[in-house]
mmCIF file of C-alpha atoms in Angstrom:
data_model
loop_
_atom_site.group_PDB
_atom_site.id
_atom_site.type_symbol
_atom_site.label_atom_id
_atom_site.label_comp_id
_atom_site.label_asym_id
_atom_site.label_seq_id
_atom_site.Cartn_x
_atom_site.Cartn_y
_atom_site.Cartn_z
ATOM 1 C CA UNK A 1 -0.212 53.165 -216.846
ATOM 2 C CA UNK A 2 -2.501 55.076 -214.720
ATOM 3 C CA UNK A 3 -3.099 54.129 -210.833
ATOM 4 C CA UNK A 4 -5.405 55.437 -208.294
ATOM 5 C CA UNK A 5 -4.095 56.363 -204.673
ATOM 6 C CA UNK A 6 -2.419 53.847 -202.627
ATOM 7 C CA UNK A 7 -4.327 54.099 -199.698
ATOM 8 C CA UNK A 8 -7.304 52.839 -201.234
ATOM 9 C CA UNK A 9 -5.234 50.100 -202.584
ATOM 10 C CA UNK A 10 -4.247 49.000 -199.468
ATOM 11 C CA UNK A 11 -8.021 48.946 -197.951
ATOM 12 C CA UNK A 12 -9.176 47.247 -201.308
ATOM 13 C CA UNK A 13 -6.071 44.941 -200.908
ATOM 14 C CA UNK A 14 -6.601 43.583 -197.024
ATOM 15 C CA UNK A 15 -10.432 43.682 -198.103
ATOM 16 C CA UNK A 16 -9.779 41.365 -200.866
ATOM 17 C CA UNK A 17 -7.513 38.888 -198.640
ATOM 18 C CA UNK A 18 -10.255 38.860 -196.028
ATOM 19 C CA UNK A 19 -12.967 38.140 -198.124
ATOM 20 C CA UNK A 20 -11.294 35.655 -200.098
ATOM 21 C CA UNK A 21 -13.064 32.202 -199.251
ATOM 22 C CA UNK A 22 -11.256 29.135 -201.180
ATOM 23 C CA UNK A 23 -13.464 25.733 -201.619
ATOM 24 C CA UNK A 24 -11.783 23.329 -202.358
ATOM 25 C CA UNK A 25 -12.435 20.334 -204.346
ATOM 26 C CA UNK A 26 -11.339 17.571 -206.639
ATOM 27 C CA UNK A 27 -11.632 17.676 -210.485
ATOM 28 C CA UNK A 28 -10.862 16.897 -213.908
ATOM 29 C CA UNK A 29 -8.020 19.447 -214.563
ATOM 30 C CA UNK A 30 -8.886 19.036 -218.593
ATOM 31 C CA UNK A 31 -12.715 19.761 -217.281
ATOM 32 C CA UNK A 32 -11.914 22.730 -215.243
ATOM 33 C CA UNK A 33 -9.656 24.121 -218.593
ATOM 34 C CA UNK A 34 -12.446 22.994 -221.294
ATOM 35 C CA UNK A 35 -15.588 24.824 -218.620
ATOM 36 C CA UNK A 36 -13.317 28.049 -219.630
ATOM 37 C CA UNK A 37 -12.223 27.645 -223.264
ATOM 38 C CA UNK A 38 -15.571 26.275 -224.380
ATOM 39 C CA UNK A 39 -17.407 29.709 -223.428
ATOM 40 C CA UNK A 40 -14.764 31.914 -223.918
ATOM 41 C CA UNK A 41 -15.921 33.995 -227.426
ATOM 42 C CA UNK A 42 -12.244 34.995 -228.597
ATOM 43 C CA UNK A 43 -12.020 37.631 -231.028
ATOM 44 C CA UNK A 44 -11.876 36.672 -235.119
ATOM 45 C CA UNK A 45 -8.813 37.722 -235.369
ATOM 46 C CA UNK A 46 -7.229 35.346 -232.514
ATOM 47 C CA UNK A 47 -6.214 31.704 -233.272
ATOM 48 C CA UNK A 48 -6.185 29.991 -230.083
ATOM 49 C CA UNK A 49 -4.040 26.302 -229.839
ATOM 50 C CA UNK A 50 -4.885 24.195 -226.824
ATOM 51 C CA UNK A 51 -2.441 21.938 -226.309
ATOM 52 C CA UNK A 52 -3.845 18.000 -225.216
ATOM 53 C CA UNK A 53 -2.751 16.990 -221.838
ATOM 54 C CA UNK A 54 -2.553 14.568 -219.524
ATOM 55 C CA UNK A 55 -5.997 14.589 -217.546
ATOM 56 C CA UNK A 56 -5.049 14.430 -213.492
ATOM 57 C CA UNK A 57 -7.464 15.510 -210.733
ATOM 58 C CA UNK A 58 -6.352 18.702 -208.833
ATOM 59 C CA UNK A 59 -7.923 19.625 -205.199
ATOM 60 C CA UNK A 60 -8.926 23.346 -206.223
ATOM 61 C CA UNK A 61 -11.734 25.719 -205.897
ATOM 62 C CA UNK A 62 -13.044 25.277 -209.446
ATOM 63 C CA UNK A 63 -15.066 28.698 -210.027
ATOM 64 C CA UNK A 64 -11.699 30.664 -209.138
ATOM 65 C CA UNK A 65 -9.291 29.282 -210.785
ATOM 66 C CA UNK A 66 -11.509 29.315 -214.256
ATOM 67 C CA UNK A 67 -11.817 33.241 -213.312
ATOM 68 C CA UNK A 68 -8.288 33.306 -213.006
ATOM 69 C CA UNK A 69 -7.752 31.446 -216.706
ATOM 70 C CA UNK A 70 -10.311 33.552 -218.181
ATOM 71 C CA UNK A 71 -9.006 36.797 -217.296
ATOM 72 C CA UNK A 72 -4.928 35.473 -218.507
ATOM 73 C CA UNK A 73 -6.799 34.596 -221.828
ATOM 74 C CA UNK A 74 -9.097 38.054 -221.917
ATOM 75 C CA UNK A 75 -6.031 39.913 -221.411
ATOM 76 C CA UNK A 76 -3.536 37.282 -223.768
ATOM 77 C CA UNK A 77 -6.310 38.840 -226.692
ATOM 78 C CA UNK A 78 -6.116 42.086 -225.705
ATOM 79 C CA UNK A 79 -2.702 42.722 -225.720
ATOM 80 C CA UNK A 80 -2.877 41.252 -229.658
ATOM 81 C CA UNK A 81 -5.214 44.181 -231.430
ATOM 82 C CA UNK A 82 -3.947 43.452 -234.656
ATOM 83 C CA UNK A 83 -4.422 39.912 -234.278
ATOM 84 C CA UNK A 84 -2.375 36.886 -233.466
ATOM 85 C CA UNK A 85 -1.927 33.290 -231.229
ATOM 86 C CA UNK A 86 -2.666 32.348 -228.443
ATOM 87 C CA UNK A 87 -1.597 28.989 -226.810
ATOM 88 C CA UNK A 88 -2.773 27.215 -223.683
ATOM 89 C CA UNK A 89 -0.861 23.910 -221.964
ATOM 90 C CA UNK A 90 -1.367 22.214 -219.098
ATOM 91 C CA UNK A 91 1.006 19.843 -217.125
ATOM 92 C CA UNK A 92 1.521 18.060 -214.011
ATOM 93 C CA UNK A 93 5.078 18.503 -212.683
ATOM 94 C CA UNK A 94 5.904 16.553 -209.678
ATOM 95 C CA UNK A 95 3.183 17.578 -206.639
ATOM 96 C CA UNK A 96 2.239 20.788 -209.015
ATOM 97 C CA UNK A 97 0.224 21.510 -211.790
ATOM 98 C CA UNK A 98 1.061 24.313 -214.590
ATOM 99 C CA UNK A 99 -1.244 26.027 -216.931
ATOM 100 C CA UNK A 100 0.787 28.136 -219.465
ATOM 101 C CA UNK A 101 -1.382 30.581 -221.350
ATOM 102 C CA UNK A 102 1.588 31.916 -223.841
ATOM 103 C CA UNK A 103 0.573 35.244 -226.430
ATOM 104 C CA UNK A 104 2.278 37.396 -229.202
ATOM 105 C CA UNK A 105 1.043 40.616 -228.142
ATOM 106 C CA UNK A 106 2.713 43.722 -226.947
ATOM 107 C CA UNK A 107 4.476 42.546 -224.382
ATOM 108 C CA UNK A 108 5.650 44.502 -220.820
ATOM 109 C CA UNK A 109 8.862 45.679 -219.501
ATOM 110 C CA UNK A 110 10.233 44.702 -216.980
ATOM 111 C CA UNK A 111 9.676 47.282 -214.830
ATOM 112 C CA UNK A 112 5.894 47.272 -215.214
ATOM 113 C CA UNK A 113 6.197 43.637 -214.543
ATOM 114 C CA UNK A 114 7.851 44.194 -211.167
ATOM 115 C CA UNK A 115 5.799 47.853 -210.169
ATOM 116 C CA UNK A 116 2.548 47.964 -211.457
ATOM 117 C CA UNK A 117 1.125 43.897 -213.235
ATOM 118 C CA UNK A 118 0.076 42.784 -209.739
ATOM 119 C CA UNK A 119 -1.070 46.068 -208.098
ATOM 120 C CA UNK A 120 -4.522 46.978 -207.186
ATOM 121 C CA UNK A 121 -5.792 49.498 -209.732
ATOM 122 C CA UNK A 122 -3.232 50.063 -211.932
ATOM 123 C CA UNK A 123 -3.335 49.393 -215.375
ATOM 124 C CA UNK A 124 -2.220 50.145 -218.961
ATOM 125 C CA UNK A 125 -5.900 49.261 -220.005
ATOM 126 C CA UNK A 126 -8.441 53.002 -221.300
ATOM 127 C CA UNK A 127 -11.655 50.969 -219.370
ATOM 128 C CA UNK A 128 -10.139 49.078 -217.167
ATOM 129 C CA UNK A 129 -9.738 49.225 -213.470
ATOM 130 C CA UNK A 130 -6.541 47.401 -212.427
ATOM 131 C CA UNK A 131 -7.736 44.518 -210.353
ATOM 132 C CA UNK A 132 -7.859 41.660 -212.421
ATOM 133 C CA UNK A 133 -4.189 40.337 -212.048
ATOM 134 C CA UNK A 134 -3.873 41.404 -208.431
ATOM 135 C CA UNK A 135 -7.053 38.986 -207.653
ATOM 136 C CA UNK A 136 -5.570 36.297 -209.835
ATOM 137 C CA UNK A 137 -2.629 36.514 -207.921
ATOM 138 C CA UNK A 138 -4.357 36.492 -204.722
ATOM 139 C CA UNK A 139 -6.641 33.550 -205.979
ATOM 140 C CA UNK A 140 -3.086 31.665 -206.915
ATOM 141 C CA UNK A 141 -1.352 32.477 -203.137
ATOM 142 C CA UNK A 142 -4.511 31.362 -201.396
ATOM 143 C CA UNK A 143 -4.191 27.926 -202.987
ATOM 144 C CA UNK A 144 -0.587 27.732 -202.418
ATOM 145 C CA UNK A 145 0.540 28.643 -205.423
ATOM 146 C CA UNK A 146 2.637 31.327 -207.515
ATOM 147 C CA UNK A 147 1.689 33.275 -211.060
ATOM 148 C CA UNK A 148 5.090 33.264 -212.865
ATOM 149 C CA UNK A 149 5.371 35.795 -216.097
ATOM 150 C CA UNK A 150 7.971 36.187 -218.752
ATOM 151 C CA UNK A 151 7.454 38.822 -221.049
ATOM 152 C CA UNK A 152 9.028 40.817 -224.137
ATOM 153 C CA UNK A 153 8.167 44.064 -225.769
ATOM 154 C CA UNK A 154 6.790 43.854 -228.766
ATOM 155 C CA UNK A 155 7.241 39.601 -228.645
ATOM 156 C CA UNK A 156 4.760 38.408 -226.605
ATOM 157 C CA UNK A 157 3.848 37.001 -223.041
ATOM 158 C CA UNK A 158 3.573 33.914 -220.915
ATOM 159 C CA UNK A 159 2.099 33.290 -218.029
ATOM 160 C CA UNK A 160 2.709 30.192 -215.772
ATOM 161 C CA UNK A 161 0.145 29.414 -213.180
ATOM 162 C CA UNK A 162 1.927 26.952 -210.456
ATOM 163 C CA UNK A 163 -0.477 25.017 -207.940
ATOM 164 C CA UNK A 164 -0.296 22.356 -205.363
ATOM 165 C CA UNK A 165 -2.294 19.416 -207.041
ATOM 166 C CA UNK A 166 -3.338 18.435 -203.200
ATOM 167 C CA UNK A 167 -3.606 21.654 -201.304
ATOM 168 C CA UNK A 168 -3.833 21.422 -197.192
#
């Protein structure tokens, strides 16, 4: 894990909130899933399982939460270079939706989990820049919501995205 200074975290961070506009409107929770998974160009060596679901309307702002699925199933693959499954479910629960995006990759500890997953430019990644879960996190918040994560090493991760169906 490699992390740049936290002072220039904590610009990019209140930057991030400020300029964070949320649009919200309804749709087609399997449409908003299927936009994502029908362009998404997973690796040969993935099998990816979409689980059917129940097809609600959710009051979201469509373009960020589909960045938000697409970068839990960009990373789901990359944390499985020699291959393996990934699953995706969603569900209504009560006033909430959940999308589950479950993997059999490397895993993360615990204490990456709680120091360094949601920070501003860290990450475990050679090219990348760290700012991919800390602005799906931020996307999540800003609609009321949470990003929930269980994770073994060396058994895999889920991820558990948990929205208002009605936000506001």
């Amino acid at each position: 894990t490699h992390c740049i200074s936290s002072a220039a975290s904590d610009v990019y961070k209140r930057q991030v909130r400020n300029e964070l506009d949320i649009t919200l409107t309804p749709q087609s929770l399997n449409t908003l899933i299927s936009a994502v998974v029908d362009t998404w160009e997973y690796p040969q060596n993935i099998s990816f399982k979409q689980f059917p679901s129940q097809d609600i309307t959710v009051n979201v702002d469509t373009e960020k939460i589909q960045s938000v699925l697409l970068n839990l199933l960009i990373n789901a693959a990359e944390a499985m270079p020699q291959g393996g499954e990934i699953s995706l479910e969603a569900r209504p629960l009560n006033d909430r939706f959940h999308i589950y995006v479950n993997d059999q990759g490397t895993g993360m500890s615990l204490e990456f989990i709680n120091e360094s997953l949601f920070k501003p430019f860290c990450t475990t990644k050679q090219n990348g820049i760290g700012i991919g879960m800390f602005q799906s996190k931020t996307i999540i918040e800003a609609h009321g919501g949470q990003i929930e994560v269980e994770s073994t090493k060396g058994q895999g991760t889920r991820f558990t995205l948990n929205v208002p169906l009605n936000n506001f």
